[in-house]
mmCIF file of C-alpha atoms in Angstrom:
data_model
loop_
_atom_site.group_PDB
_atom_site.id
_atom_site.type_symbol
_atom_site.label_atom_id
_atom_site.label_comp_id
_atom_site.label_asym_id
_atom_site.label_seq_id
_atom_site.Cartn_x
_atom_site.Cartn_y
_atom_site.Cartn_z
ATOM 1 C CA MET P 1156 65.413 98.284 132.674
ATOM 2 C CA VAL P 1157 65.118 95.923 129.746
ATOM 3 C CA ALA P 1158 66.122 92.350 130.551
ATOM 4 C CA GLY P 1159 66.230 89.716 127.811
ATOM 5 C CA SER P 1160 63.886 91.666 125.581
ATOM 6 C CA SER P 1161 63.892 94.081 122.683
ATOM 7 C CA ALA P 1162 62.266 97.227 121.405
ATOM 8 C CA GLY P 1163 60.415 95.221 118.793
ATOM 9 C CA GLY P 1164 60.809 95.837 115.093
ATOM 10 C CA VAL P 1165 64.609 95.492 115.279
ATOM 11 C CA PRO P 1166 65.907 95.491 111.691
ATOM 12 C CA HIS P 1167 67.948 92.451 110.658
ATOM 13 C CA LEU P 1168 67.239 90.628 113.925
ATOM 14 C CA PRO P 1169 68.313 87.000 113.474
ATOM 15 C CA ALA P 1170 65.421 84.546 113.694
ATOM 16 C CA PRO P 1171 65.342 82.088 116.572
ATOM 17 C CA PRO P 1172 66.722 78.627 115.773
ATOM 18 C CA ALA P 1173 64.175 76.102 114.455
ATOM 19 C CA ARG P 1174 64.455 74.079 117.687
ATOM 20 C CA THR P 1175 63.532 77.153 119.708
ATOM 21 C CA GLN P 1176 60.521 77.900 117.518
ATOM 22 C CA GLN P 1177 59.335 74.283 117.803
ATOM 23 C CA THR P 1178 59.811 74.228 121.578
ATOM 24 C CA VAL P 1179 58.070 77.564 122.175
ATOM 25 C CA GLY P 1180 55.217 76.465 119.927
ATOM 26 C CA LYS P 1181 54.439 73.326 121.926
ATOM 27 C CA PRO P 1182 51.082 73.403 123.741
ATOM 28 C CA VAL P 1183 52.788 72.370 126.987
ATOM 29 C CA ASN P 1184 56.491 72.516 127.736
ATOM 30 C CA ASP P 1185 58.109 69.819 129.816
ATOM 31 C CA TYR P 1186 60.992 70.003 132.270
ATOM 32 C CA GLU P 1187 63.594 69.454 129.547
ATOM 33 C CA ASP P 1188 62.296 72.286 127.365
ATOM 34 C CA PHE P 1189 63.184 75.084 129.755
ATOM 35 C CA PRO P 1190 66.963 74.562 129.913
ATOM 36 C CA CYS P 1191 67.244 74.634 126.101
ATOM 37 C CA LEU P 1192 65.185 77.844 125.936
ATOM 38 C CA PHE P 1193 66.844 79.711 128.790
ATOM 39 C CA PHE P 1194 70.421 78.418 129.091
ATOM 40 C CA PRO P 1195 73.267 77.562 126.698
ATOM 41 C CA GLU P 1196 74.308 73.950 126.177
ATOM 42 C CA ALA P 1197 77.512 74.425 128.220
ATOM 43 C CA GLU P 1198 77.709 72.188 131.294
ATOM 44 C CA GLU P 1199 77.996 75.032 133.836
ATOM 45 C CA ALA P 1200 75.137 76.965 132.252
ATOM 46 C CA ARG P 1201 72.924 73.871 132.162
ATOM 47 C CA ALA P 1202 73.706 73.131 135.824
ATOM 48 C CA ALA P 1203 72.810 76.714 136.769
ATOM 49 C CA GLY P 1204 69.598 76.384 134.776
ATOM 50 C CA LEU P 1205 68.579 73.164 136.460
ATOM 51 C CA ALA P 1206 69.366 74.656 139.886
ATOM 52 C CA SER P 1207 67.159 77.621 138.994
ATOM 53 C CA LEU P 1208 64.335 75.281 137.977
ATOM 54 C CA ARG P 1209 64.645 73.434 141.285
ATOM 55 C CA ARG P 1210 64.299 76.749 143.163
ATOM 56 C CA LEU P 1211 61.229 77.568 141.069
ATOM 57 C CA ASP P 1212 59.735 74.124 141.692
ATOM 58 C CA HIS P 1213 59.909 74.738 145.417
ATOM 59 C CA ARG P 1214 58.301 78.182 145.108
ATOM 60 C CA LEU P 1215 55.574 76.937 142.765
ATOM 61 C CA LYS P 1216 54.678 74.028 145.045
ATOM 62 C CA THR P 1217 54.400 76.457 147.945
ATOM 63 C CA SER P 1218 52.406 79.105 146.062
ATOM 64 C CA GLY P 1219 50.362 76.841 143.792
ATOM 65 C CA ALA P 1220 50.870 79.360 140.954
ATOM 66 C CA VAL P 1221 50.558 77.958 137.454
ATOM 67 C CA ALA P 1222 51.405 79.514 134.099
ATOM 68 C CA GLY P 1223 49.441 77.181 131.883
ATOM 69 C CA PRO P 1224 48.946 76.834 128.141
ATOM 70 C CA ASP P 1225 46.457 79.720 128.009
ATOM 71 C CA ALA P 1226 49.028 82.105 129.488
ATOM 72 C CA ALA P 1227 51.694 80.892 127.057
ATOM 73 C CA ARG P 1228 49.358 81.323 124.083
ATOM 74 C CA GLY P 1229 48.449 84.806 125.283
ATOM 75 C CA GLN P 1230 52.088 85.803 125.538
ATOM 76 C CA LEU P 1231 52.894 84.439 122.072
ATOM 77 C CA GLN P 1232 49.892 86.284 120.653
ATOM 78 C CA ALA P 1233 50.968 89.543 122.298
ATOM 79 C CA ILE P 1234 54.505 89.128 120.955
ATOM 80 C CA GLY P 1235 53.110 88.431 117.495
ATOM 81 C CA ILE P 1236 51.034 91.616 117.321
ATOM 82 C CA PHE P 1237 53.482 93.960 119.085
ATOM 83 C CA LYS P 1238 54.770 96.378 116.458
ATOM 84 C CA GLY P 1239 57.485 97.713 118.718
ATOM 85 C CA PHE P 1240 58.886 101.134 119.360
ATOM 86 C CA TRP P 1241 62.169 100.800 117.468
ATOM 87 C CA GLU P 1242 61.789 104.204 115.802
ATOM 88 C CA ARG P 1243 60.950 105.982 119.072
ATOM 89 C CA GLN P 1244 63.841 104.812 121.270
ATOM 90 C CA GLU P 1245 65.782 108.035 120.797
ATOM 91 C CA GLU P 1246 62.957 109.834 122.630
ATOM 92 C CA LEU P 1247 63.912 108.040 125.867
ATOM 93 C CA THR P 1248 66.374 110.375 127.526
ATOM 94 C CA LEU P 1249 66.310 108.691 130.920
ATOM 95 C CA PRO P 1250 69.005 106.115 131.713
ATOM 96 C CA VAL P 1251 68.127 102.614 130.531
ATOM 97 C CA LEU P 1252 69.832 99.412 131.652
ATOM 98 C CA VAL P 1253 69.696 96.814 128.890
ATOM 99 C CA ALA P 1254 70.872 93.310 129.786
ATOM 100 C CA ASN P 1255 70.882 89.915 128.133
ATOM 101 C CA GLY P 1256 72.764 86.682 127.767
ATOM 102 C CA ALA P 1257 75.051 86.553 124.743
ATOM 103 C CA HIS P 1258 73.588 83.154 123.786
ATOM 104 C CA ASP P 1259 69.889 84.005 124.079
ATOM 105 C CA VAL P 1260 67.961 81.789 121.630
ATOM 106 C CA MET P 1261 64.634 83.557 122.153
ATOM 107 C CA ILE P 1262 65.643 87.246 121.946
ATOM 108 C CA HIS P 1263 68.952 87.338 120.090
ATOM 109 C CA SER P 1264 71.589 89.472 121.809
ATOM 110 C CA TYR P 1265 71.828 91.442 118.562
ATOM 111 C CA ALA P 1266 68.647 93.205 119.751
ATOM 112 C CA THR P 1267 70.442 94.296 122.926
ATOM 113 C CA CYS P 1268 73.379 95.720 121.004
ATOM 114 C CA ALA P 1269 71.092 97.408 118.479
ATOM 115 C CA MET P 1270 69.105 99.052 121.272
ATOM 116 C CA SER P 1271 72.305 100.398 122.807
ATOM 117 C CA GLN P 1272 72.986 102.278 119.585
ATOM 118 C CA ARG P 1273 69.543 103.922 119.567
ATOM 119 C CA LEU P 1274 69.011 104.679 123.250
ATOM 120 C CA PRO P 1275 70.881 107.914 124.029
ATOM 121 C CA ASN P 1276 71.580 107.035 127.672
ATOM 122 C CA ALA P 1277 71.938 103.242 127.745
ATOM 123 C CA LYS P 1278 74.130 100.958 129.776
ATOM 124 C CA VAL P 1279 74.434 97.471 128.313
ATOM 125 C CA ILE P 1280 75.369 94.277 130.112
ATOM 126 C CA LEU P 1281 75.908 91.030 128.205
ATOM 127 C CA TYR P 1282 76.652 87.834 130.076
ATOM 128 C CA GLY P 1283 78.977 85.865 127.799
ATOM 129 C CA ASP P 1284 78.205 82.458 129.292
ATOM 130 C CA ALA P 1285 74.432 82.863 129.491
ATOM 131 C CA GLY P 1286 71.214 82.848 127.491
ATOM 132 C CA HIS P 1287 67.683 84.169 128.036
ATOM 133 C CA GLY P 1288 67.811 83.077 131.677
ATOM 134 C CA PHE P 1289 70.942 85.097 132.480
ATOM 135 C CA LEU P 1290 69.308 86.692 135.504
ATOM 136 C CA PHE P 1291 68.616 83.239 136.960
ATOM 137 C CA GLN P 1292 72.109 82.049 136.113
ATOM 138 C CA HIS P 1293 73.737 85.148 137.654
ATOM 139 C CA PRO P 1294 71.202 86.374 140.242
ATOM 140 C CA GLY P 1295 73.745 87.947 142.604
ATOM 141 C CA GLY P 1296 75.754 89.668 139.901
ATOM 142 C CA PHE P 1297 72.678 90.953 138.103
ATOM 143 C CA ALA P 1298 71.119 92.180 141.369
ATOM 144 C CA HIS P 1299 74.355 94.054 142.085
ATOM 145 C CA GLU P 1300 74.244 95.667 138.619
ATOM 146 C CA VAL P 1301 70.587 96.644 139.062
ATOM 147 C CA ASN P 1302 71.244 98.180 142.481
ATOM 148 C CA ARG P 1303 74.279 100.061 141.186
ATOM 149 C CA PHE P 1304 72.306 101.329 138.184
ATOM 150 C CA LEU P 1305 69.403 102.486 140.344
ATOM 151 C CA SER P 1306 71.660 104.228 142.848
#
Protein backbone atom coordinates (compact mmCIF):
# COMPACT_ATOMS: atom_id res chain seq x y z
CA MET A 1 0.00 0.00 0.00
CA VAL A 2 1.16 3.49 -0.86
CA ALA A 3 -0.80 6.23 0.90
CA GLY A 4 -0.13 9.88 0.10
CA SER A 5 3.32 9.16 -1.25
CA SER A 6 5.15 8.55 -4.49
CA ALA A 7 7.78 6.37 -6.08
CA GLY A 8 10.20 9.27 -6.09
CA GLY A 9 11.72 10.64 -9.26
CA VAL A 10 8.29 11.13 -10.88
CA PRO A 11 8.85 13.05 -14.13
CA HIS A 12 6.98 16.34 -14.48
CA LEU A 13 5.69 16.20 -10.90
CA PRO A 14 4.25 19.63 -10.05
CA ALA A 15 6.15 21.40 -7.28
CA PRO A 16 4.38 22.05 -4.00
CA PRO A 17 2.88 25.54 -3.65
CA ALA A 18 5.18 28.18 -2.13
CA ARG A 19 3.02 28.31 1.02
CA THR A 20 3.48 24.57 1.50
CA GLN A 21 7.25 24.81 1.08
CA GLN A 22 7.42 27.68 3.59
CA THR A 23 5.23 25.86 6.11
CA VAL A 24 7.11 22.56 5.85
CA GLY A 25 10.40 24.42 6.18
CA LYS A 26 9.51 26.05 9.49
CA PRO A 27 11.56 24.81 12.46
CA VAL A 28 8.36 24.18 14.44
CA ASN A 29 4.85 23.96 13.05
CA ASP A 30 1.95 25.35 15.01
CA TYR A 31 -1.65 24.17 15.25
CA GLU A 32 -2.72 26.22 12.23
CA ASP A 33 -0.01 24.79 9.97
CA PHE A 34 -1.34 21.24 9.93
CA PRO A 35 -4.77 21.90 8.39
CA CYS A 36 -3.21 23.79 5.45
CA LEU A 37 -0.72 20.96 4.86
CA PHE A 38 -3.11 18.03 5.21
CA PHE A 39 -6.59 19.27 4.24
CA PRO A 40 -8.09 21.43 1.47
CA GLU A 41 -9.46 24.88 2.27
CA ALA A 42 -13.08 23.68 1.91
CA GLU A 43 -15.14 24.06 5.09
CA GLU A 44 -16.01 20.36 5.45
CA ALA A 45 -12.42 19.28 4.83
CA ARG A 46 -11.09 21.81 7.34
CA ALA A 47 -13.63 20.66 9.95
CA ALA A 48 -12.59 17.03 9.40
CA GLY A 49 -8.95 18.08 9.73
CA LEU A 50 -9.51 19.92 12.97
CA ALA A 51 -11.49 16.96 14.36
CA SER A 52 -8.59 14.70 13.43
CA LEU A 53 -6.15 17.01 15.21
CA ARG A 54 -8.33 16.94 18.32
CA ARG A 55 -8.25 13.12 18.30
CA LEU A 56 -4.47 13.24 17.94
CA ASP A 57 -4.16 15.77 20.77
CA HIS A 58 -5.93 13.37 23.09
CA ARG A 59 -3.72 10.45 22.05
CA LEU A 60 -0.52 12.49 22.32
CA LYS A 61 -1.40 13.77 25.79
CA THR A 62 -2.03 10.20 26.88
CA SER A 63 1.09 8.72 25.28
CA GLY A 64 3.46 11.66 25.73
CA ALA A 65 4.86 10.97 22.23
CA VAL A 66 6.49 13.92 20.51
CA ALA A 67 7.64 14.34 16.92
CA GLY A 68 9.91 17.32 17.41
CA PRO A 69 12.02 19.47 15.11
CA ASP A 70 14.80 16.87 14.91
CA ALA A 71 12.37 14.27 13.56
CA ALA A 72 10.97 16.74 11.03
CA ARG A 73 14.46 17.70 9.85
CA GLY A 74 15.37 14.03 9.54
CA GLN A 75 12.32 13.32 7.42
CA LEU A 76 12.98 16.30 5.15
CA GLN A 77 16.60 15.21 4.76
CA ALA A 78 15.55 11.66 3.88
CA ILE A 79 13.05 12.96 1.32
CA GLY A 80 15.74 15.20 -0.16
CA ILE A 81 18.24 12.40 -0.74
CA PHE A 82 15.77 9.68 -1.80
CA LYS A 83 16.38 9.02 -5.49
CA GLY A 84 13.25 6.94 -5.85
CA PHE A 85 12.43 3.78 -7.70
CA TRP A 86 10.42 5.28 -10.56
CA GLU A 87 12.21 3.17 -13.18
CA ARG A 88 11.75 -0.08 -11.23
CA GLN A 89 8.00 0.04 -10.54
CA GLU A 90 7.19 -2.35 -13.38
CA GLU A 91 9.12 -5.04 -11.48
CA LEU A 92 6.43 -5.06 -8.77
CA THR A 93 4.00 -7.72 -9.91
CA LEU A 94 2.13 -7.99 -6.62
CA PRO A 95 -1.08 -5.97 -6.19
CA VAL A 96 -0.47 -2.43 -4.96
CA LEU A 97 -3.10 -0.12 -3.50
CA VAL A 98 -2.20 3.50 -4.21
CA ALA A 99 -4.34 6.15 -2.50
CA ASN A 100 -4.25 9.91 -2.10
CA GLY A 101 -6.34 13.01 -1.79
CA ALA A 102 -6.92 14.83 -5.08
CA HIS A 103 -5.89 18.12 -3.43
CA ASP A 104 -2.67 16.96 -1.76
CA VAL A 105 -0.30 19.95 -1.52
CA MET A 106 2.67 17.92 -0.29
CA ILE A 107 2.63 14.93 -2.69
CA HIS A 108 0.67 16.04 -5.74
CA SER A 109 -1.98 13.54 -6.83
CA TYR A 110 -0.27 13.50 -10.23
CA ALA A 111 2.26 11.15 -8.60
CA THR A 112 -0.55 8.74 -7.72
CA CYS A 113 -1.90 8.71 -11.26
CA ALA A 114 1.59 8.36 -12.73
CA MET A 115 2.32 5.39 -10.48
CA SER A 116 -0.88 3.70 -11.61
CA GLN A 117 0.42 3.76 -15.17
CA ARG A 118 3.71 2.10 -14.23
CA LEU A 119 2.60 -0.46 -11.65
CA PRO A 120 1.27 -3.49 -13.55
CA ASN A 121 -1.22 -4.52 -10.85
CA ALA A 122 -2.32 -1.27 -9.19
CA LYS A 123 -5.61 -0.17 -7.75
CA VAL A 124 -5.88 3.59 -7.32
CA ILE A 125 -8.17 5.50 -4.98
CA LEU A 126 -8.38 9.29 -5.11
CA TYR A 127 -10.54 11.15 -2.62
CA GLY A 128 -11.86 14.17 -4.52
CA ASP A 129 -12.58 16.29 -1.44
CA ALA A 130 -9.34 15.55 0.41
CA GLY A 131 -5.64 16.33 0.59
CA HIS A 132 -2.59 14.65 2.14
CA GLY A 133 -4.63 13.76 5.23
CA PHE A 134 -7.30 11.85 3.28
CA LEU A 135 -6.99 8.83 5.55
CA PHE A 136 -7.77 11.01 8.58
CA GLN A 137 -10.61 12.72 6.76
CA HIS A 138 -12.12 9.41 5.60
CA PRO A 139 -10.90 6.85 8.17
CA GLY A 140 -13.89 4.50 7.86
CA GLY A 141 -14.00 4.54 4.08
CA PHE A 142 -10.26 4.11 3.72
CA ALA A 143 -10.20 1.29 6.30
CA HIS A 144 -12.95 -0.44 4.30
CA GLU A 145 -10.91 -0.08 1.09
CA VAL A 146 -7.77 -1.43 2.79
CA ASN A 147 -9.64 -4.42 4.22
CA ARG A 148 -11.27 -5.15 0.86
CA PHE A 149 -7.91 -4.88 -0.91
CA LEU A 150 -6.19 -7.18 1.57
CA SER A 151 -8.96 -9.78 1.42
